[in-house]
N, CA, C and O of each residue as an XYZ file, in Angstrom:
860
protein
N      66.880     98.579     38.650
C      65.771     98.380     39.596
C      66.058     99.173     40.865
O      67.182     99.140     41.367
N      65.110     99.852     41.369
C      65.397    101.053     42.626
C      65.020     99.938     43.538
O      64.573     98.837     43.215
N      65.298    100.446     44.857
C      64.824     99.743     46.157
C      63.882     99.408     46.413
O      63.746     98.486     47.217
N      62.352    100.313     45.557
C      61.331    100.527     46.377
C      60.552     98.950     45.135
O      59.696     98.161     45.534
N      61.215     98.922     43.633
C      61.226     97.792     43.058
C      61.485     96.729     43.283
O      60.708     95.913     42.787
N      62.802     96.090     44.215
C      63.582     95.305     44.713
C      62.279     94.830     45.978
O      61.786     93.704     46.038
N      62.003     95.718     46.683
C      61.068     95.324     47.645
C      59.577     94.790     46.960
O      59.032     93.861     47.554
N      59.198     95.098     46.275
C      57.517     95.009     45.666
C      58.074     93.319     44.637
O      57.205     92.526     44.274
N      59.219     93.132     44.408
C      59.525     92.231     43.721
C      60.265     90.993     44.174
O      60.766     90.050     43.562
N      60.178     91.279     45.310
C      60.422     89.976     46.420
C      59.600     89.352     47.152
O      59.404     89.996     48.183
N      58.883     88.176     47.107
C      57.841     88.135     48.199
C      57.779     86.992     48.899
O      56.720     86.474     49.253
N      59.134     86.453     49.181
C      59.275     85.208     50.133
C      59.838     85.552     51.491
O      60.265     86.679     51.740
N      59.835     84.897     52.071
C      60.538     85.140     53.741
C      61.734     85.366     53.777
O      62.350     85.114     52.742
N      62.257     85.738     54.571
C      63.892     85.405     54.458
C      64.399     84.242     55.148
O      65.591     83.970     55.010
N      63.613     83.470     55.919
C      63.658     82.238     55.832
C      63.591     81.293     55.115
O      63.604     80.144     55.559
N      63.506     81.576     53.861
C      63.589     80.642     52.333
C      65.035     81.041     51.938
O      65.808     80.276     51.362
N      65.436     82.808     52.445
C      66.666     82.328     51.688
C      67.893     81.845     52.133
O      68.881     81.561     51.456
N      67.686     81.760     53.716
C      68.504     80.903     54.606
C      68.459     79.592     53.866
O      69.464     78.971     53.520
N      67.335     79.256     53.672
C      67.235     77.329     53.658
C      68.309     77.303     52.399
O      68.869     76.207     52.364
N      68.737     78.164     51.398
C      68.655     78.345     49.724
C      70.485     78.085     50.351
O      71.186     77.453     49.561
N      71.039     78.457     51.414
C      71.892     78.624     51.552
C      73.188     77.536     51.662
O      72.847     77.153     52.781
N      74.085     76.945     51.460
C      75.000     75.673     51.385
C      76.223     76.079     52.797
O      76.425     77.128     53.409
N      76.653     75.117     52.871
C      77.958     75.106     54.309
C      77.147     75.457     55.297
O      75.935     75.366     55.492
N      78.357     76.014     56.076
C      78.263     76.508     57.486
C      77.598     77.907     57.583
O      78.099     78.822     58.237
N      76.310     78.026     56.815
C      75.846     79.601     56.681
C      75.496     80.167     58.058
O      74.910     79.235     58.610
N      75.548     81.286     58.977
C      75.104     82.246     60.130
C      73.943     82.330     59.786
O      73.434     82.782     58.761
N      73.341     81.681     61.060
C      71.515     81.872     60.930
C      71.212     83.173     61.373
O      71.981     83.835     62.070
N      70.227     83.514     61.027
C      69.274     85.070     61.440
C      68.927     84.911     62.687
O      68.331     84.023     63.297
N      69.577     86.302     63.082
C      69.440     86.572     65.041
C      67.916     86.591     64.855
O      67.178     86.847     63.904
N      67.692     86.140     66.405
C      66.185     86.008     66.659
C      66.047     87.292     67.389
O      65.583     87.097     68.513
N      66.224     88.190     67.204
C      66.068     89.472     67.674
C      65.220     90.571     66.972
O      65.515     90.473     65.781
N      64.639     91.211     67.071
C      63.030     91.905     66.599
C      63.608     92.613     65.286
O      64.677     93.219     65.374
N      62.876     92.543     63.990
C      63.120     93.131     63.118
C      62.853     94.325     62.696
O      61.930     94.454     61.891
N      63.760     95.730     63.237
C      63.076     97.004     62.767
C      63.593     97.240     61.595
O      63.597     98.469     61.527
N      64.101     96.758     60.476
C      64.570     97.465     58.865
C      64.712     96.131     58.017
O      65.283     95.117     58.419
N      64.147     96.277     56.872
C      64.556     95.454     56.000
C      65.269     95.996     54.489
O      64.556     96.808     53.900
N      66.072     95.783     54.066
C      66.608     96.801     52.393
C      66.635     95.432     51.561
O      67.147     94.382     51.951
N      65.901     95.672     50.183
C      66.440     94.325     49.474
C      67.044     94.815     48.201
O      66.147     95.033     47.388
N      67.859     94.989     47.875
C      69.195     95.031     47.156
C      69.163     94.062     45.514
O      68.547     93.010     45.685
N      69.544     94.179     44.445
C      69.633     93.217     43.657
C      70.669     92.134     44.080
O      70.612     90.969     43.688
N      71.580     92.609     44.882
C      72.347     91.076     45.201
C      72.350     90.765     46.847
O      73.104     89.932     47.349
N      71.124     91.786     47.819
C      71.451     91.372     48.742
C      70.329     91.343     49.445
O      69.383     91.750     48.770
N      69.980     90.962     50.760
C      68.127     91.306     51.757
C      69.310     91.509     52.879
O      69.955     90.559     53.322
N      69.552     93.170     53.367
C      69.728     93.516     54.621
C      68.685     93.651     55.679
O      67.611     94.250     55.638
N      69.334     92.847     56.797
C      68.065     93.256     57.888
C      68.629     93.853     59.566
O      69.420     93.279     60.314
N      68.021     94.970     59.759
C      68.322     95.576     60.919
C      67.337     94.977     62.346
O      66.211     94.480     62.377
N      68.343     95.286     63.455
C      67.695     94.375     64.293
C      67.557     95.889     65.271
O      68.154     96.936     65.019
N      66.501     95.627     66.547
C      66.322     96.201     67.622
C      66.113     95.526     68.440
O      65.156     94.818     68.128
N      66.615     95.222     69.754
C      66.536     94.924     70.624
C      66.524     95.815     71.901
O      66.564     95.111     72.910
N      66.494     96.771     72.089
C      66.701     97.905     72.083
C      67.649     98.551     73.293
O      68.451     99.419     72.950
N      67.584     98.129     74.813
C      68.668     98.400     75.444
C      69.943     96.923     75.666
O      71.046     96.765     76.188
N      69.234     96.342     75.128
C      69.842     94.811     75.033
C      70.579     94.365     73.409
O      71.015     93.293     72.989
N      70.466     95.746     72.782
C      71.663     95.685     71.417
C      70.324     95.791     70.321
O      69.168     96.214     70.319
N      71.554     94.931     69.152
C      70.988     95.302     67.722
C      72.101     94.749     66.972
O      72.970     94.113     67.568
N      72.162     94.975     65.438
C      72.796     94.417     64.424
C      72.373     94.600     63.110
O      71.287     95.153     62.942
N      72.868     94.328     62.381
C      72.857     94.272     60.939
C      72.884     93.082     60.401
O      74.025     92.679     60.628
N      72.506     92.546     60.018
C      72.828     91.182     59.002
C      72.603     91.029     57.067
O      71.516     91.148     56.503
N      73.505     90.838     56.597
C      73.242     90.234     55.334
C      73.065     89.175     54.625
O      73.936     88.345     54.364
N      71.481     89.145     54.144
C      71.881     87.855     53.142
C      72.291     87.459     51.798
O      71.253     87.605     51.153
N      73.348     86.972     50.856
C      72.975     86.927     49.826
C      71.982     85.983     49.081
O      71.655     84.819     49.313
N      71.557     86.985     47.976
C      70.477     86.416     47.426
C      70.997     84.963     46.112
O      70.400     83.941     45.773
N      71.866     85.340     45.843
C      72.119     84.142     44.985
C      72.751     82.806     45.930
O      72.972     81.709     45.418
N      72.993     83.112     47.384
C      73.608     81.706     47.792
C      71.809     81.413     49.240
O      71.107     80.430     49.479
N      71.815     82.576     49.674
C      71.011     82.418     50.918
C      72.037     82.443     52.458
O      71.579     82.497     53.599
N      73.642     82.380     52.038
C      74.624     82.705     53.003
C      73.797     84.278     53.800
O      73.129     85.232     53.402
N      74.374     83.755     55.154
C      73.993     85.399     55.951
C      74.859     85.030     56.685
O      75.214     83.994     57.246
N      75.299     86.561     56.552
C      76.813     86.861     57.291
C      76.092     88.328     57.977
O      74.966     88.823     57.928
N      77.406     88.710     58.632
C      76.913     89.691     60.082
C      77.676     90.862     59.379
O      78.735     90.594     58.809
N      77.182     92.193     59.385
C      77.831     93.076     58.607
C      78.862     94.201     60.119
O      78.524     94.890     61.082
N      79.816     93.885     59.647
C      81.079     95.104     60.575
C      80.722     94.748     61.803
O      80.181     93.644     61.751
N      80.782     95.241     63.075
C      80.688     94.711     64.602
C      80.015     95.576     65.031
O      80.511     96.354     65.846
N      78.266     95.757     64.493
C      77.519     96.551     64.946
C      76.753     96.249     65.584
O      76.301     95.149     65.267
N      76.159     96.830     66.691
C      75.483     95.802     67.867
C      74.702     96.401     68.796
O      74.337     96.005     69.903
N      74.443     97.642     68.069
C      73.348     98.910     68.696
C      72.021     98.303     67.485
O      72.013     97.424     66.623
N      71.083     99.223     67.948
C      69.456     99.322     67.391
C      70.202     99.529     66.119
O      71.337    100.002     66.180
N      69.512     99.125     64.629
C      69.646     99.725     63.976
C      68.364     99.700     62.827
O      67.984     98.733     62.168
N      67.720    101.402     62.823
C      66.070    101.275     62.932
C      65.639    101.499     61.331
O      64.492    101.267     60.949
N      66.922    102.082     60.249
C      66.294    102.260     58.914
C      67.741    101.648     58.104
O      68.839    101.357     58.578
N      67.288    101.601     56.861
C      68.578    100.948     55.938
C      68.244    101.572     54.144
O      67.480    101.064     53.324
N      69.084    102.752     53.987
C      68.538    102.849     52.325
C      69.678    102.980     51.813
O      70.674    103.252     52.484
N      69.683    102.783     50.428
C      70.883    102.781     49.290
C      71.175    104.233     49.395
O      70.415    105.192     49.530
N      72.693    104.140     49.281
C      73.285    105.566     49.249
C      73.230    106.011     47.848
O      73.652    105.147     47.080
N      72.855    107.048     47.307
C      72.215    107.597     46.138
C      73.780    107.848     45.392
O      74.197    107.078     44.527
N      74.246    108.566     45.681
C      76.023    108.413     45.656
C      77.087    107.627     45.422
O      78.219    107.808     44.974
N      76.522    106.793     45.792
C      76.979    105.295     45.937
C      76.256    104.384     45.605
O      76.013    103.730     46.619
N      75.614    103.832     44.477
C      74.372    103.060     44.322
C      75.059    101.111     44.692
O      74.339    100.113     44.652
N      76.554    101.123     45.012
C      76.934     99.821     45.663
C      76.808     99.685     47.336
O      77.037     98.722     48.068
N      76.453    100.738     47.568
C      76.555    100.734     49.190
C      75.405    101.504     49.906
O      74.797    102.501     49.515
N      75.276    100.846     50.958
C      73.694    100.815     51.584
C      74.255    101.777     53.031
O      75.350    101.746     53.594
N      73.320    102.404     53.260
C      73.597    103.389     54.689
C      72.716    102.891     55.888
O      71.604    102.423     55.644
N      73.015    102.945     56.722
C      72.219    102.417     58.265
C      72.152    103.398     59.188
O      73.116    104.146     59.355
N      70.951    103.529     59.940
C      70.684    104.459     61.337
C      70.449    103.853     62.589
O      69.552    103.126     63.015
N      71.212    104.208     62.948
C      71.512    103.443     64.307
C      70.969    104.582     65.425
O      71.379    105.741     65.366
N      69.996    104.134     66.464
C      69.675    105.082     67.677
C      69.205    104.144     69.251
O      68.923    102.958     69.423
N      69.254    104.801     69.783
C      68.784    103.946     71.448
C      68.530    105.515     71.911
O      68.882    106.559     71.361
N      67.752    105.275     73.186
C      67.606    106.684     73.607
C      67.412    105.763     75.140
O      66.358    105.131     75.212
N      68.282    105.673     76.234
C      68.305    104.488     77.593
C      68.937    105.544     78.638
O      70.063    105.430     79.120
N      68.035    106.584     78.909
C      68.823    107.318     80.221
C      69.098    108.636     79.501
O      68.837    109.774     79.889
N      69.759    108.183     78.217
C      70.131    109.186     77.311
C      70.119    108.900     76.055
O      69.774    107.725     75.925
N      70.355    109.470     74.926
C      70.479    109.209     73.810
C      72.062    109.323     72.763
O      72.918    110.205     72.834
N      72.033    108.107     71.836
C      72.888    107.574     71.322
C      72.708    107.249     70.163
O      71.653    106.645     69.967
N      73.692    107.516     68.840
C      73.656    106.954     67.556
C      74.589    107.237     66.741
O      75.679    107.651     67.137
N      74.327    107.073     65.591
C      75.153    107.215     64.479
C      74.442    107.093     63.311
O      73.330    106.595     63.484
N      74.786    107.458     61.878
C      74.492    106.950     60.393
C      76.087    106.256     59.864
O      77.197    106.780     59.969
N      75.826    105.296     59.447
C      77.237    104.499     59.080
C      76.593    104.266     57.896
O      75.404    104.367     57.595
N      78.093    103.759     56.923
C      77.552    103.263     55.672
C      78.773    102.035     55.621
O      79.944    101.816     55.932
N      77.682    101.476     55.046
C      78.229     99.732     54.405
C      78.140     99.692     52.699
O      77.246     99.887     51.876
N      79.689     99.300     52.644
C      80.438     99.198     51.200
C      80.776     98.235     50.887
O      81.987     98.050     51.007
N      79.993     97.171     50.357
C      80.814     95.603     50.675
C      81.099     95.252     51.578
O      79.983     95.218     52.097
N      82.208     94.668     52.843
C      82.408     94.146     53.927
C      83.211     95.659     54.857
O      83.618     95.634     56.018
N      83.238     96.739     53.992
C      83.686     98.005     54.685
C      82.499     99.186     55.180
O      81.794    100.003     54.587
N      82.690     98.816     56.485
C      81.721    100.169     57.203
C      82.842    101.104     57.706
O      84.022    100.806     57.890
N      82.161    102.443     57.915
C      82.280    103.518     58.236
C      81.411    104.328     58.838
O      80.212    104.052     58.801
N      81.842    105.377     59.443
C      80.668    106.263     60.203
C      80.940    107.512     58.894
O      81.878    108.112     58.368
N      79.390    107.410     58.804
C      78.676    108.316     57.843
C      78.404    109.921     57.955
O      78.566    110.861     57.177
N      77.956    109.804     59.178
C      77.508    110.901     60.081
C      76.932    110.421     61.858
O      76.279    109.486     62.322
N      77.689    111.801     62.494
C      77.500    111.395     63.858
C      77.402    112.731     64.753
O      78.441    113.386     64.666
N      76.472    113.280     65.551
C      76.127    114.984     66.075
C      76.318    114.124     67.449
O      75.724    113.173     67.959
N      77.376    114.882     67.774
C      77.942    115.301     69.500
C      77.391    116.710     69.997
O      77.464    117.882     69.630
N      76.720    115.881     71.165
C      76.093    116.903     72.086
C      76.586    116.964     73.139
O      76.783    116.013     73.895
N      76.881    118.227     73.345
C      77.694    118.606     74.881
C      76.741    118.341     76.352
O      75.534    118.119     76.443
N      77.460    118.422     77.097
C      76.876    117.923     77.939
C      75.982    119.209     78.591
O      76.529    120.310     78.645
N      74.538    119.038     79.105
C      73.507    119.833     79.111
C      73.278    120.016     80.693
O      73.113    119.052     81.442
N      73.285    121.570     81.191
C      72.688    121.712     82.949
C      71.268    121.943     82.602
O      70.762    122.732     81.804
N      70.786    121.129     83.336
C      69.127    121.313     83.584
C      69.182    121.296     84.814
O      70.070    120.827     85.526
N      67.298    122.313     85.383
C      66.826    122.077     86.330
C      65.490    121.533     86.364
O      64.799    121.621     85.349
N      65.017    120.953     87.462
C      63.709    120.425     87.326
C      62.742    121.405     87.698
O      63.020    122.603     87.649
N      61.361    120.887     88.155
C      60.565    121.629     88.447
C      60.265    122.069     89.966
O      59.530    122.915     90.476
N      61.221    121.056     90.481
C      61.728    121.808     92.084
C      62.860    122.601     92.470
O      63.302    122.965     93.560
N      63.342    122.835     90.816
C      64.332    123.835     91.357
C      65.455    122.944     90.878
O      66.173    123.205     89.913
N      65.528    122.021     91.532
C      66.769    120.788     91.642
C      68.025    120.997     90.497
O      67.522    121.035     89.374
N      69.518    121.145     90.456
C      69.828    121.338     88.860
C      70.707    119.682     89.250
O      70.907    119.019     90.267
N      71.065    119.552     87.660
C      71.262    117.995     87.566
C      72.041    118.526     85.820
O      72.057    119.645     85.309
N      72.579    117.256     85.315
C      73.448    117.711     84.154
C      72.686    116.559     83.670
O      72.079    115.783     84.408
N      72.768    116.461     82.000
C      72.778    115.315     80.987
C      74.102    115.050     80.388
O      74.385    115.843     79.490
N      75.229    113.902     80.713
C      75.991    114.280     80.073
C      76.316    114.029     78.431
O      75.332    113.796     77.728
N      77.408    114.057     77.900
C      77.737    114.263     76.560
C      76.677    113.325     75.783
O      76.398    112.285     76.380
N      76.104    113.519     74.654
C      75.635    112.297     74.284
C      75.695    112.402     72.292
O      76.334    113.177     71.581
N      74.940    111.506     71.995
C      74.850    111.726     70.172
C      73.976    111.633     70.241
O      73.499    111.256     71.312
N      73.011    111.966     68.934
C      72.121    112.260     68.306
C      71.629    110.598     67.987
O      72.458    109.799     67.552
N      69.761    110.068     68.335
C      69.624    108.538     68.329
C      69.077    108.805     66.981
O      68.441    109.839     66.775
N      69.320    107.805     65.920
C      68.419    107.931     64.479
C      67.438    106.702     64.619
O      67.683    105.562     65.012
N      66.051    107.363     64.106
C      64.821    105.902     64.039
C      64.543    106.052     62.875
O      63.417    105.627     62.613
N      65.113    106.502     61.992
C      64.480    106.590     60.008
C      65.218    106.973     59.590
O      66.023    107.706     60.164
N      65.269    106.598     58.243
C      66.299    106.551     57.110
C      65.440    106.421     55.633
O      64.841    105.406     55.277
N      65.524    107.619     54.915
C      65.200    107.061     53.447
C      65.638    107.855     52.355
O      65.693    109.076     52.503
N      65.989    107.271     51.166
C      66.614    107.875     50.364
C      65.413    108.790     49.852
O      64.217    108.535     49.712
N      66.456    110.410     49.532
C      65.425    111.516     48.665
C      65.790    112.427     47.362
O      66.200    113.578     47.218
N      65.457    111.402     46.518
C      65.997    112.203     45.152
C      67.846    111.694     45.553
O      68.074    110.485     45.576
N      68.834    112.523     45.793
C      70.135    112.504     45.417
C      70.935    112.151     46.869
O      72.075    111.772     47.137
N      69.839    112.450     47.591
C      70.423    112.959     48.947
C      69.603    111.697     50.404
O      68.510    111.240     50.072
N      69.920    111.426     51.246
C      69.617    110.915     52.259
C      68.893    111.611     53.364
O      69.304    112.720     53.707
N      67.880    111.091     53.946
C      66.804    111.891     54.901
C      66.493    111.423     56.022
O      65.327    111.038     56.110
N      67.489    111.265     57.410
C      67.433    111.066     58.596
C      66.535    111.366     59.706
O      65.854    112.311     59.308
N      66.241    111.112     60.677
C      65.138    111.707     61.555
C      65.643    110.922     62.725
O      65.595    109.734     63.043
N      66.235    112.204     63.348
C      67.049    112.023     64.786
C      66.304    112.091     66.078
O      65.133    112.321     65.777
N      66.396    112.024     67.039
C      65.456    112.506     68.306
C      65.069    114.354     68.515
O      64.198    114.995     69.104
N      66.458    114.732     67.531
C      66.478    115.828     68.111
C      65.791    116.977     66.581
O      65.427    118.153     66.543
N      65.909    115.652     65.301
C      65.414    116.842     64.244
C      66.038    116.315     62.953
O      66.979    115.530     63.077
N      65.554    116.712     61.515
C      65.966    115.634     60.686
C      67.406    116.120     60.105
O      68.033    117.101     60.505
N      67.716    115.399     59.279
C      69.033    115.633     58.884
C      69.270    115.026     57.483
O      69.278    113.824     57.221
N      69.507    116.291     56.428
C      69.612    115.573     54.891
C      71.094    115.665     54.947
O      71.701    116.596     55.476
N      71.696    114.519     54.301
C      73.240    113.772     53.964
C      73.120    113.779     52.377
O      72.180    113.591     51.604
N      74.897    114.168     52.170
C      74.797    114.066     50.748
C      76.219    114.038     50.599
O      76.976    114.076     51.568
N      76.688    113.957     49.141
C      77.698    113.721     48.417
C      78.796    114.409     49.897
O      78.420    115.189     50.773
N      79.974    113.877     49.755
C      80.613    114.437     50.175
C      80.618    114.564     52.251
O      81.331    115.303     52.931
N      79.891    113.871     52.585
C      79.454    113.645     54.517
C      78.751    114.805     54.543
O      78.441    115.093     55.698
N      78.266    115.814     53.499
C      77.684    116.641     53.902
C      76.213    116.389     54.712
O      75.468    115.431     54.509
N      76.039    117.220     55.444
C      75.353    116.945     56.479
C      74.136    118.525     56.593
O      74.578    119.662     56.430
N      72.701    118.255     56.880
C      72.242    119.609     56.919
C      70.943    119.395     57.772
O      69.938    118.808     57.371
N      71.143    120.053     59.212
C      70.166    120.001     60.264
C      68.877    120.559     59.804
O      68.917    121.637     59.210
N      67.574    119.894     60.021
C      66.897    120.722     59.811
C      65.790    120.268     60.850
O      65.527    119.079     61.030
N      65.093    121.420     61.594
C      64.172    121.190     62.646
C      62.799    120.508     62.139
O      62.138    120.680     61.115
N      62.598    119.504     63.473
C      61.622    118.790     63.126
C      60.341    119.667     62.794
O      60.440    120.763     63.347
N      59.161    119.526     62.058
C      57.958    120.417     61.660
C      57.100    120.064     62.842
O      57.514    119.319     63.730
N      55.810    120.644     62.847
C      55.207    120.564     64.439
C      54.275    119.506     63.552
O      54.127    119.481     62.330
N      53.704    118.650     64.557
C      53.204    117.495     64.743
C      51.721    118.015     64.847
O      51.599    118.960     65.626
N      50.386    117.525     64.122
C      49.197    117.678     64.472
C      48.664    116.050     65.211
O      49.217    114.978     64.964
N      47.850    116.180     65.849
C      46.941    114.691     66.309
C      46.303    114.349     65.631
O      45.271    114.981     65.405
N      46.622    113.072     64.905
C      45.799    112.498     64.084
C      45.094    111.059     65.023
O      45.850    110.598     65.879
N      44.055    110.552     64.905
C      44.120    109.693     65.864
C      44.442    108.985     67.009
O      44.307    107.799     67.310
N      45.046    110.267     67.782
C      45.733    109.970     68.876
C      47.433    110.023     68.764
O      48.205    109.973     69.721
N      47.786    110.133     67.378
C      49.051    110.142     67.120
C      49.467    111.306     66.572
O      48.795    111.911     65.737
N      50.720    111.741     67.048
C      51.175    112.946     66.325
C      51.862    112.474     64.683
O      52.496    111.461     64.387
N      51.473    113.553     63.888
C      51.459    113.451     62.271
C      52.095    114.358     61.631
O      51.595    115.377     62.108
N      53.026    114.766     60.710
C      53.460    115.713     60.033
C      53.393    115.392     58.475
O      53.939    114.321     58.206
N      52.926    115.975     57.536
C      52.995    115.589     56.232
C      53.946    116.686     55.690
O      54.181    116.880     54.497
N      54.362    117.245     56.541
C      55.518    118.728     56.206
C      56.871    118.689     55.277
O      57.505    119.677     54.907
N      57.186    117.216     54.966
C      58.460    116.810     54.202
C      57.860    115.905     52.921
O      57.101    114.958     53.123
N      58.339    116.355     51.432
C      57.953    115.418     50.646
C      58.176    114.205     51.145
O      58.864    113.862     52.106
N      57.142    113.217     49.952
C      57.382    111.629     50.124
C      57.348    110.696     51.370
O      57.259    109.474     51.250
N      57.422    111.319     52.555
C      57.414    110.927     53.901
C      56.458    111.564     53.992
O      55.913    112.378     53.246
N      56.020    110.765     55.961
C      55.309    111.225     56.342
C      56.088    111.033     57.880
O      56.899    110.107     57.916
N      55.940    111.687     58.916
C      56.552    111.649     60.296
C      55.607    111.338     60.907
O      54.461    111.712     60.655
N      56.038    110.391     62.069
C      54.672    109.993     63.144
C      55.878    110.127     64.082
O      57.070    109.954     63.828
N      55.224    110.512     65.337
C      55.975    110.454     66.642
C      54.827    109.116     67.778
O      53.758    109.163     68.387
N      55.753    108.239     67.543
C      55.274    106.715     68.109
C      55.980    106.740     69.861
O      56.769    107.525     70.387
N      55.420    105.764     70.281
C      56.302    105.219     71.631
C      56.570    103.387     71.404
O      56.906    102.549     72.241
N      56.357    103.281     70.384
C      56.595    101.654     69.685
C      58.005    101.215     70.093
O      58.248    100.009     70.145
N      59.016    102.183     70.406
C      59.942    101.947     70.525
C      60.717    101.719     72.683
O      61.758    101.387     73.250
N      59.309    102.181     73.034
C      59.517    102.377     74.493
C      59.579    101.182     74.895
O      59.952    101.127     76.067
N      59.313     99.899     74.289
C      59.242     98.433     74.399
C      60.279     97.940     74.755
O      60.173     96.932     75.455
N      61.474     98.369     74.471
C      62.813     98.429     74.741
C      63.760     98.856     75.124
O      64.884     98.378     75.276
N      63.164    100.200     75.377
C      64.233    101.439     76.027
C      63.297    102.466     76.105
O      62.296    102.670     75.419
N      63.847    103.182     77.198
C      63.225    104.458     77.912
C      63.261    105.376     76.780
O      64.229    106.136     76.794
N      62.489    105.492     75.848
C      62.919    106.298     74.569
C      61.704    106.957     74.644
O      61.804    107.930     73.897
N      60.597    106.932     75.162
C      59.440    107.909     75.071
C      59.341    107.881     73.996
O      59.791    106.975     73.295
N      58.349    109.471     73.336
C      57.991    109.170     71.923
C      59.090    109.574     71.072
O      59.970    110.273     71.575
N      59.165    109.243     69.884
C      60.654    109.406     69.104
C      59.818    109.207     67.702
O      58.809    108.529     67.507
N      60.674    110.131     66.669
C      59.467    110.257     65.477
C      60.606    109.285     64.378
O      61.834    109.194     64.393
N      59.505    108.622     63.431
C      59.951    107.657     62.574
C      59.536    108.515     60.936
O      58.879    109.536     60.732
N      60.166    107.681     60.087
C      59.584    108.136     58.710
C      59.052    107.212     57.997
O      59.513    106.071     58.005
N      57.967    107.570     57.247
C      57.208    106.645     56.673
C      56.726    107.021     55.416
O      56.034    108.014     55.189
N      57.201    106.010     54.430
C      57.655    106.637     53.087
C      55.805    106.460     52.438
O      54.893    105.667     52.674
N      55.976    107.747     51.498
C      54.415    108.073     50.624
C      54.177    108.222     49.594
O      53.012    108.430     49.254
C-alpha cells in the first residue's frame, strides 16, 4: 500500500487513535497542524507554530501510543516516505523570522538524521536609499515535501531540490509563477502543482513562500 493509499484508507481523526491508546500515552500538541503521513504502522503529524516552534509526533496505529519523534522543535511543513528506504519517512523543516532556516531530516524508527541542509553565506545588500546592511549566514527554509517516482521533491524559499539514493541532492530553480486568481501558480513540475501562498505569514515574517501540492 503507497502513502497516497494509506491516506484515502484512513478516515478517522487522530483523536480516535489517541483514545485506542493504553498507559501513560503523550497526548497530541495542540499546536497547528501543517503535515500529516499515514504509514501502514504509523499517522505522523507535523506541527507549525511558526516563530514559536514545531515538532513531529508519532502515532502508532496498532496501540494509538504517540510518542514525540527525535528533539525536533522547528516548523515542520511536509512528511513523505523515503522511496529508498520504504521503512523511513523524511521531514521538511523551514521558518523564514528575520531570516530563513531549515533542514530535510529523515526518521528511521526512533533514529533521525539530517538528510539534507544548504548553507548560505552571509549576503551584503543595499537598500533603496543606498543604505548597505548584511543578511547573515542562514539555511535554506523547506514548506513541501513529496515523494517522485524514486527520488524526493523539496521546495525551499530559495528553489526546489530533488534528493535521492545516496544524500544526493540536485538544485533546481523555481519555474515562474503565473496569477491564477490572485495567486501565483506553476504547473511546470510533474504531479505537483506550486502555489506561492502567505498562509504561512500567520506565524512568521515569511512573506510569500511556495508550497507543493500534489496532482
Amino acid at each position: 500500500m503507497d502513502e497516497q493509499q494509506a491516506q484515502a484508507a484512513f478516515p478517522f481523526p487522530l483523536t480516535y487513535l489517541y483514545q485506542l491508546g493504553s498507559g501513560r500515552a503523550k497526548p497530541l500538541k495542540h499546536w497547528p497542524v501543517e503535515a500529516v503521513l499515514v504509514t501502514p504502522e504509523y499517522v505522523f503529524v507535523g506541527y507549525n507554530a511558526g516563530e514559536f516552534g514545531g515538532g513531529l509526533q508519532r502515532i502508532d496505529r496498532a496501540t494509538g501510543v504517540v510518542s514525540d519523534v527525535g528533539r525536533l522543535d522547528s516548523p515542520v511543513n511536509g512528511i513523505a516516505t523515503v522511496p529508498w528506504k520504504p521503512d523511513c519517512v523524511a521531514a521538511a523543516i523551514g521558518l523564514i523570522h528575520m531570516f530563513a532556516s531549515g533542514q530535510l531530516v529523515e526518521v528511521c524508527h526512533d533514529q533521525v538524521r539530517l538528510l539534507y541542509e544548504r548553507q548560505i553565506p552571509e549576503q551584503i545588500v543595499r537598500d533603496t536609499n543606498g543604505r548597505i546592511g548584511s543578511i547573515p549566514q542562514h539555511t535554506t527554509a523547506f514548506f513541501g515535501l513529496q515523494r517522485q517516482g524514486e527520488d524526493l521533491l523539496a521546495v525551499g524559499h530559495d528553489g526546489l531540490y530533488r534528493i535521492g539514493p545516496g544524500d544526493r541532492a540536485q538544485p533546481i530553480p523555481l519555474p515562474e509563477f503565473k496569477k491564477v486568481a490572485g495567486a501565483g501558480v506553476s504547473f511546470a513540475i510533474a504531479n505537483v502543482v506550486l502555489v506561492l501562498t502567505t498562509v504561512n505569514e500567520r506565524h512568521s515574517l515569511s512573506g510569500s513562500t511556495p508550497i507543493l501540492v500534489p496532482r
